[in-house]
C-alpha cells in the first residue's frame, strides 16, 4: 500500500495493494495499523454505501459541529471524487483536489474533517463505500454549491443529476461565518 499526501494538508491519496488472478481480485480496504502509521489515526465510527447512476453528482457535503473524516473507495464503476478545504484560516482554504476512483484502480482518498466532499458518477452506475470518523447527524449537515464559480471545480459533467438539497446550497463565500477554524498540528 502506498499513501501519498496531496497538496492539501491532511488529504491523502491511497493506492492499496491489489492481488488478482484468473478468478478476480482481492483488496484489503482498511487495516487500522497501516493508516495509523501514515497519520490517519482518527477512529472510524460509521460505514456507508451509496449506489448512483451515471451523471449523478452528490455534494459538496460537510457537517458543521460534528465534522467527519472519510476514507472513500469505489467498489463498482468510476467516479470523479472532490475534496474542498473549508477550514477557515487554512493556507489552502478554498482549494480543491479531484481524483478518479474506480473498481479498476481501487484508489482511495482520505478526506480529513474540515473538508467538503462530493463526487460525480462517470460510469453507467457506481457503488461508493466510505468510512466516517463521526456519525451522520442530519441537523448538522451542510453543503456548498457544486458549481461555485469561485471554486472553479473541473467537474467532468456539465448537467449532473442533483438532489433538490444539493441544488439549493450556497457558494463558499456565503458560508464564511459558520466554517470550521483551521487547526494545524
Tab-separated table of C-alpha atoms in Angstrom:
chain	number	residue	atom	x	y	z
A	1	UNK	CA	0.000	0.000	0.000
A	2	UNK	CA	1.191	3.475	-0.857
A	3	UNK	CA	-0.149	6.566	0.929
A	4	UNK	CA	0.670	9.859	-0.798
A	5	UNK	CA	-0.006	13.312	0.653
A	6	UNK	CA	-1.799	15.718	-1.689
A	7	UNK	CA	-1.138	19.470	-1.866
A	8	UNK	CA	-3.905	19.928	0.760
A	9	UNK	CA	-2.682	19.172	4.291
A	10	UNK	CA	-4.253	16.043	5.775
A	11	UNK	CA	-5.752	14.858	2.464
A	12	UNK	CA	-4.176	11.590	1.248
A	13	UNK	CA	-4.421	9.560	-1.933
A	14	UNK	CA	-4.046	5.848	-1.205
A	15	UNK	CA	-3.054	3.051	-3.557
A	16	UNK	CA	-3.863	-0.234	-1.798
A	17	UNK	CA	-2.228	-3.477	-2.843
A	18	UNK	CA	-4.407	-5.340	-5.326
A	19	UNK	CA	-3.967	-9.087	-5.712
A	20	UNK	CA	-5.508	-10.668	-8.764
A	21	UNK	CA	-5.601	-13.802	-10.852
A	22	UNK	CA	-7.985	-15.509	-13.284
A	23	UNK	CA	-10.669	-15.657	-10.548
A	24	UNK	CA	-10.742	-11.906	-9.898
A	25	UNK	CA	-9.056	-9.701	-7.333
A	26	UNK	CA	-8.620	-9.142	-3.615
A	27	UNK	CA	-8.026	-5.781	-1.927
A	28	UNK	CA	-7.616	-5.003	1.754
A	29	UNK	CA	-9.763	-1.871	2.120
A	30	UNK	CA	-8.685	-0.945	5.642
A	31	UNK	CA	-6.227	-2.049	8.319
A	32	UNK	CA	-6.008	0.332	11.260
A	33	UNK	CA	-2.268	-0.060	11.917
A	34	UNK	CA	-1.306	0.865	8.330
A	35	UNK	CA	-3.398	4.019	8.334
A	36	UNK	CA	-2.244	4.978	11.857
A	37	UNK	CA	1.373	4.787	10.673
A	38	UNK	CA	0.565	7.347	7.962
A	39	UNK	CA	-1.049	9.734	10.467
A	40	UNK	CA	-4.640	8.791	9.633
A	41	UNK	CA	-5.381	7.951	13.232
A	42	UNK	CA	-8.954	9.066	13.944
A	43	UNK	CA	-11.154	6.058	14.685
A	44	UNK	CA	-13.859	5.237	12.152
A	45	UNK	CA	-17.348	5.096	13.682
A	46	UNK	CA	-19.672	4.541	10.730
A	47	UNK	CA	-19.568	2.832	7.315
A	48	UNK	CA	-21.830	3.976	4.470
A	49	UNK	CA	-22.586	2.732	0.970
A	50	UNK	CA	-24.241	4.635	-1.853
A	51	UNK	CA	-25.329	3.485	-5.286
A	52	UNK	CA	-25.706	6.087	-8.029
A	53	UNK	CA	-26.345	6.213	-11.773
A	54	UNK	CA	-24.281	7.922	-14.495
A	55	UNK	CA	-24.222	11.704	-14.205
A	56	UNK	CA	-25.238	11.804	-10.532
A	57	UNK	CA	-23.352	14.396	-8.513
A	58	UNK	CA	-23.513	14.173	-4.717
A	59	UNK	CA	-22.099	17.039	-2.678
A	60	UNK	CA	-20.328	19.122	-1.731
A	61	UNK	CA	-21.271	17.982	1.805
A	62	UNK	CA	-19.845	18.583	5.261
A	63	UNK	CA	-21.051	18.536	8.855
A	64	UNK	CA	-20.734	21.682	10.921
A	65	UNK	CA	-20.205	20.729	14.573
A	66	UNK	CA	-19.504	17.007	14.048
A	67	UNK	CA	-17.092	17.111	11.086
A	68	UNK	CA	-16.384	13.749	9.512
A	69	UNK	CA	-13.148	12.401	8.153
A	70	UNK	CA	-13.855	9.959	5.318
A	71	UNK	CA	-11.979	7.089	3.724
A	72	UNK	CA	-13.645	6.632	0.331
A	73	UNK	CA	-13.453	3.660	-2.044
A	74	UNK	CA	-15.342	2.836	-5.233
A	75	UNK	CA	-16.279	-0.856	-5.329
A	76	UNK	CA	-18.101	-0.738	-8.684
A	77	UNK	CA	-17.793	1.714	-11.538
A	78	UNK	CA	-15.941	5.033	-11.792
A	79	UNK	CA	-16.392	8.381	-10.064
A	80	UNK	CA	-14.614	11.711	-10.029
A	81	UNK	CA	-14.110	12.493	-6.339
A	82	UNK	CA	-13.511	16.005	-4.987
A	83	UNK	CA	-12.477	17.394	-1.598
A	84	UNK	CA	-12.501	21.138	-0.816
A	85	UNK	CA	-10.586	22.647	2.105
A	86	UNK	CA	-13.157	24.689	4.065
A	87	UNK	CA	-11.048	25.159	7.218
A	88	UNK	CA	-11.258	28.914	7.767
A	89	UNK	CA	-7.691	30.214	8.169
A	90	UNK	CA	-6.042	27.237	6.437
A	91	UNK	CA	-3.284	28.164	3.964
A	92	UNK	CA	-5.163	26.100	1.351
A	93	UNK	CA	-8.651	27.373	2.216
A	94	UNK	CA	-10.979	27.154	-0.800
A	95	UNK	CA	-8.624	24.934	-2.768
A	96	UNK	CA	-9.838	21.585	-4.069
A	97	UNK	CA	-8.376	18.264	-5.083
A	98	UNK	CA	-10.013	15.861	-7.522
A	99	UNK	CA	-9.146	12.302	-8.476
A	100	UNK	CA	-10.733	9.442	-10.392
A	101	UNK	CA	-11.618	6.482	-8.194
A	102	UNK	CA	-12.760	3.216	-9.742
A	103	UNK	CA	-13.138	-0.503	-9.269
A	104	UNK	CA	-10.259	-0.979	-11.715
A	105	UNK	CA	-7.707	1.274	-9.965
A	106	UNK	CA	-9.036	0.636	-6.392
A	107	UNK	CA	-7.558	4.005	-5.408
A	108	UNK	CA	-8.832	5.533	-2.163
A	109	UNK	CA	-8.972	9.070	-0.832
A	110	UNK	CA	-8.763	10.027	2.829
A	111	UNK	CA	-10.594	13.297	3.435
A	112	UNK	CA	-9.943	14.774	6.889
A	113	UNK	CA	-12.501	16.648	8.984
A	114	UNK	CA	-12.822	20.245	7.807
A	115	UNK	CA	-13.258	19.426	4.125
A	116	UNK	CA	-16.377	19.446	1.975
A	117	UNK	CA	-16.738	16.314	-0.156
A	118	UNK	CA	-18.540	15.348	-3.321
A	119	UNK	CA	-18.368	13.026	-6.300
A	120	UNK	CA	-19.912	12.514	-9.715
A	121	UNK	CA	-20.522	9.195	-11.432
A	122	UNK	CA	-18.746	8.645	-14.760
A	123	UNK	CA	-19.727	5.012	-15.402
A	124	UNK	CA	-23.186	3.527	-16.015
A	125	UNK	CA	-23.527	3.256	-12.241
A	126	UNK	CA	-21.224	3.221	-9.232
A	127	UNK	CA	-21.058	1.689	-5.784
A	128	UNK	CA	-19.332	4.032	-3.339
A	129	UNK	CA	-18.122	2.911	0.109
A	130	UNK	CA	-16.995	5.339	2.772
A	131	UNK	CA	-15.851	5.007	6.347
A	132	UNK	CA	-16.530	8.024	8.582
A	133	UNK	CA	-14.809	9.272	11.742
A	134	UNK	CA	-18.093	10.566	13.158
A	135	UNK	CA	-21.723	9.570	12.721
A	136	UNK	CA	-24.107	11.258	10.327
A	137	UNK	CA	-26.122	13.988	12.029
A	138	UNK	CA	-28.944	15.272	9.750
A	139	UNK	CA	-29.409	18.625	11.560
A	140	UNK	CA	-25.642	19.231	11.287
A	141	UNK	CA	-25.389	18.580	7.522
A	142	UNK	CA	-24.344	21.495	5.337
A	143	UNK	CA	-23.132	21.887	1.791
A	144	UNK	CA	-21.553	24.151	-0.789
A	145	UNK	CA	-22.957	24.669	-4.258
A	146	UNK	CA	-21.332	22.121	-6.577
A	147	UNK	CA	-20.620	24.702	-9.305
A	148	UNK	CA	-19.493	27.612	-7.117
A	149	UNK	CA	-17.661	29.841	-9.641
A	150	UNK	CA	-15.045	30.878	-7.056
A	151	UNK	CA	-14.009	27.242	-6.580
A	152	UNK	CA	-13.973	26.542	-10.340
A	153	UNK	CA	-14.009	22.758	-9.856
A	154	UNK	CA	-13.343	20.971	-13.146
A	155	UNK	CA	-16.269	18.546	-12.889
A	156	UNK	CA	-16.343	16.159	-15.864
A	157	UNK	CA	-20.148	16.538	-16.175
A	158	UNK	CA	-21.937	19.661	-17.406
A	159	UNK	CA	-25.532	18.948	-16.317
A	160	UNK	CA	-25.438	16.495	-13.403
A	161	UNK	CA	-28.322	14.756	-11.696
A	162	UNK	CA	-28.653	16.566	-8.371
A	163	UNK	CA	-30.893	16.258	-5.338
A	164	UNK	CA	-33.058	19.273	-4.522
A	165	UNK	CA	-30.904	19.811	-1.425
A	166	UNK	CA	-27.649	19.846	-3.424
A	167	UNK	CA	-29.131	22.307	-5.941
A	168	UNK	CA	-30.075	24.741	-3.155
A	169	UNK	CA	-26.680	25.062	-1.433
A	170	UNK	CA	-24.896	28.435	-1.383
A	171	UNK	CA	-21.435	29.414	-2.586
A	172	UNK	CA	-18.488	29.098	-0.196
A	173	UNK	CA	-18.189	32.883	0.234
A	174	UNK	CA	-21.739	32.930	1.637
A	175	UNK	CA	-20.846	30.312	4.269
A	176	UNK	CA	-17.830	32.048	5.877
A	177	UNK	CA	-19.403	32.767	9.269
A	178	UNK	CA	-20.103	29.112	10.033
A	179	UNK	CA	-16.998	27.366	8.709
A	180	UNK	CA	-14.663	25.386	10.974
A	181	UNK	CA	-11.439	27.078	12.130
A	182	UNK	CA	-8.169	25.682	10.872
A	183	UNK	CA	-6.069	23.852	13.446
A	184	UNK	CA	-2.523	22.942	12.499
A	185	UNK	CA	-0.824	20.028	14.158
